[in-house]
Amino acid sequence: MVNVTEYPQIIAAKAGIIMKSNLDLVNDCDSFPYYDDDPQPYTELVSSYYKLYTQRDSKPVGFVLPWVVKQMPWESNLWDIDHDKKQIIPHFPQSETIEVTLRKGQENKAFKVLEKWRNELYTVHREDGLDPLGDRTITMERSGSPLFGIVTYGVHMTTYVNTQDGMKIWVPKRAKDKTYGGLLDNTVAGGIATGEHPLECIVREGAEEASFPEGLVRSAAKPCGTISYFSFRDPRAGGESGLLQPEVQFVYDMKVGEDVVPKPCDDEVEMFRLWTVAEVQKALSEGQFKPNCALYLLDFFIRHGILTAQNEKNYIEIISRLHRKLPFPTATTMYVKR
């Protein structure tokens, strides 16, 4: 009989199962190469991309794949495209230029990823934060963001209970008809819309996905920093594979009593289960979680002293990889609560 208090690697060895290490889980999500690991292939890869700039910025805000450039329905009166320098710059008003182009791409069925138009706007964060010429906030339809490889932002919250039998975590199973259908997720998660503060986002998502009362989330959700990574999208994300997705996620913990039970409200989640730490670790090792969700749970385990330098040989690398420095400007004043 397997002792569930043992680490998943020990359980796996006894059962003869090949399981993912914690570093494997990081690699699955933070899959974009690092310059320091091998400068030449990294440089060759990045030099093959077009760079998206906004007006008056000297640093790119996103990478665009060459085949995306070829298929995008650009209009010469709306964009400056330099194929020699591989630079793309929208004309003013920049948000409207981007929307018009993405709408045309949707109408032309140029990209599968645009078929699920979300009617949600993401902010394109720039080098100086705000545009001094009046185009203060540049936005982009959420479904089009991976086509331009911009940094996107979201929130993830782990809800847990301290019971007589130890810590337990509320784990949802994603609906089968959603992206990453049937995989496990964090208790509550979602994308931050333009103008939305992370706390307001987690309050909204908590109600929509888990039926958490607003008062509970506002009083009990504790901000625990951020996680950042750079992924290549896989088929389970929906749309084209290989699109670029750099992300920053604001992380929250919420400790609740045993009387608090999350319930699905929208169609994102199929069910919630209350699992022991050992059960969550085992499911992680078996690849049952959505790839980026594994990172938040590893971060949770590190912060709560469950994953330590004593039981994880790649402890230092995992911590550094959970906070990747991205090659684009990131949010500054956009998330200052005023």
Coordinates of C-alpha atoms in Angstrom, one line a residue, residues 197-310:
H197 CA -6.5 46.5 -10.6
P198 CA -5.3 43.0 -9.7
L199 CA -7.4 42.9 -6.5
E200 CA -10.5 43.9 -8.4
C201 CA -9.7 41.2 -10.9
I202 CA -9.4 38.5 -8.3
V203 CA -12.6 39.7 -6.6
R204 CA -14.4 39.4 -10.0
E205 CA -12.9 36.1 -10.9
G206 CA -13.6 34.7 -7.5
A207 CA -17.3 35.4 -7.9
E208 CA -17.5 34.2 -11.5
E209 CA -15.5 31.0 -11.1
A210 CA -15.9 29.9 -7.5
S211 CA -19.0 31.8 -6.2
F212 CA -16.8 33.4 -3.5
P213 CA -18.5 36.4 -1.8
E214 CA -16.9 39.7 -2.6
G215 CA -16.4 40.5 1.1
L216 CA -14.6 37.2 1.7
V217 CA -12.1 37.8 -1.1
R218 CA -11.5 41.4 -0.1
S219 CA -10.8 40.5 3.5
A220 CA -9.0 37.2 3.1
A221 CA -7.0 37.3 -0.2
K222 CA -3.4 38.1 0.5
P223 CA -1.1 39.5 -2.2
C224 CA 2.1 37.3 -2.5
G225 CA 4.0 39.0 -5.3
T226 CA 4.2 38.0 -9.0
I227 CA 5.4 35.2 -11.2
S228 CA 6.7 35.8 -14.8
Y229 CA 7.5 33.4 -17.6
F230 CA 7.8 33.2 -21.4
S231 CA 5.9 30.4 -23.2
F232 CA 5.3 29.0 -26.7
R233 CA 1.6 28.3 -26.9
D234 CA 0.7 24.7 -27.5
P235 CA -2.5 23.3 -29.2
R236 CA -4.3 23.0 -25.9
A237 CA -4.3 26.8 -25.6
G238 CA -6.5 27.1 -28.7
G239 CA -5.6 28.6 -32.1
E240 CA -2.2 28.3 -33.7
S241 CA 0.7 26.5 -32.0
G242 CA 4.0 28.2 -31.4
L243 CA 2.7 31.7 -30.8
L244 CA 4.7 33.7 -28.2
Q245 CA 3.2 34.4 -24.8
P246 CA 5.2 36.3 -22.2
E247 CA 3.2 36.7 -19.0
V248 CA 3.2 38.3 -15.6
Q249 CA 0.8 37.0 -13.0
F250 CA -0.2 38.6 -9.7
V251 CA -0.3 35.9 -7.0
Y252 CA -2.7 35.7 -4.1
D253 CA -3.3 33.2 -1.2
M254 CA -6.6 32.9 0.6
K255 CA -6.9 30.9 3.8
V256 CA -10.5 29.9 4.5
G257 CA -12.4 27.9 7.1
E258 CA -13.7 24.4 6.5
D259 CA -17.2 25.9 6.0
V260 CA -16.1 27.8 2.9
V261 CA -16.8 25.6 -0.2
P262 CA -16.2 27.0 -3.7
K263 CA -18.9 26.2 -6.3
P264 CA -18.7 26.6 -10.0
C265 CA -20.6 29.7 -11.2
D266 CA -19.7 30.2 -14.9
D267 CA -18.8 27.5 -17.4
E268 CA -15.0 27.6 -16.8
V269 CA -14.9 25.0 -14.1
E270 CA -16.5 21.5 -13.9
M271 CA -15.9 20.8 -10.2
F272 CA -13.8 21.6 -7.1
R273 CA -12.0 19.1 -4.9
L274 CA -10.3 19.6 -1.6
W275 CA -6.9 17.9 -1.8
T276 CA -4.0 17.3 0.5
V277 CA -0.6 18.7 -0.4
A278 CA 0.5 15.2 -1.2
E279 CA -2.4 14.7 -3.6
V280 CA -1.6 18.0 -5.3
Q281 CA 2.1 17.1 -5.6
K282 CA 1.2 13.8 -7.2
A283 CA -1.2 15.4 -9.7
L284 CA 1.5 17.9 -10.6
S285 CA 4.1 15.2 -11.2
E286 CA 1.6 13.4 -13.4
G287 CA 1.1 16.4 -15.6
Q288 CA -2.6 16.8 -14.6
F289 CA -2.4 20.6 -14.1
K290 CA -2.5 23.3 -16.8
P291 CA 1.2 24.2 -17.4
N292 CA 1.3 27.7 -16.0
C293 CA -0.8 26.6 -12.9
A294 CA 2.0 24.3 -11.9
L295 CA 4.3 27.4 -11.4
Y296 CA 1.9 29.0 -9.0
L297 CA 1.6 25.9 -6.9
L298 CA 5.4 25.5 -6.8
D299 CA 5.6 29.1 -5.6
F300 CA 3.0 28.4 -3.0
F301 CA 4.9 25.4 -1.7
I302 CA 8.1 27.4 -1.5
R303 CA 6.5 30.3 0.4
H304 CA 4.8 27.9 2.8
G305 CA 8.0 25.9 3.5
I306 CA 6.7 22.7 1.8
L307 CA 9.3 22.8 -1.0
T308 CA 12.7 23.6 0.4
A309 CA 16.4 23.3 -0.4
Q310 CA 16.4 20.1 1.7

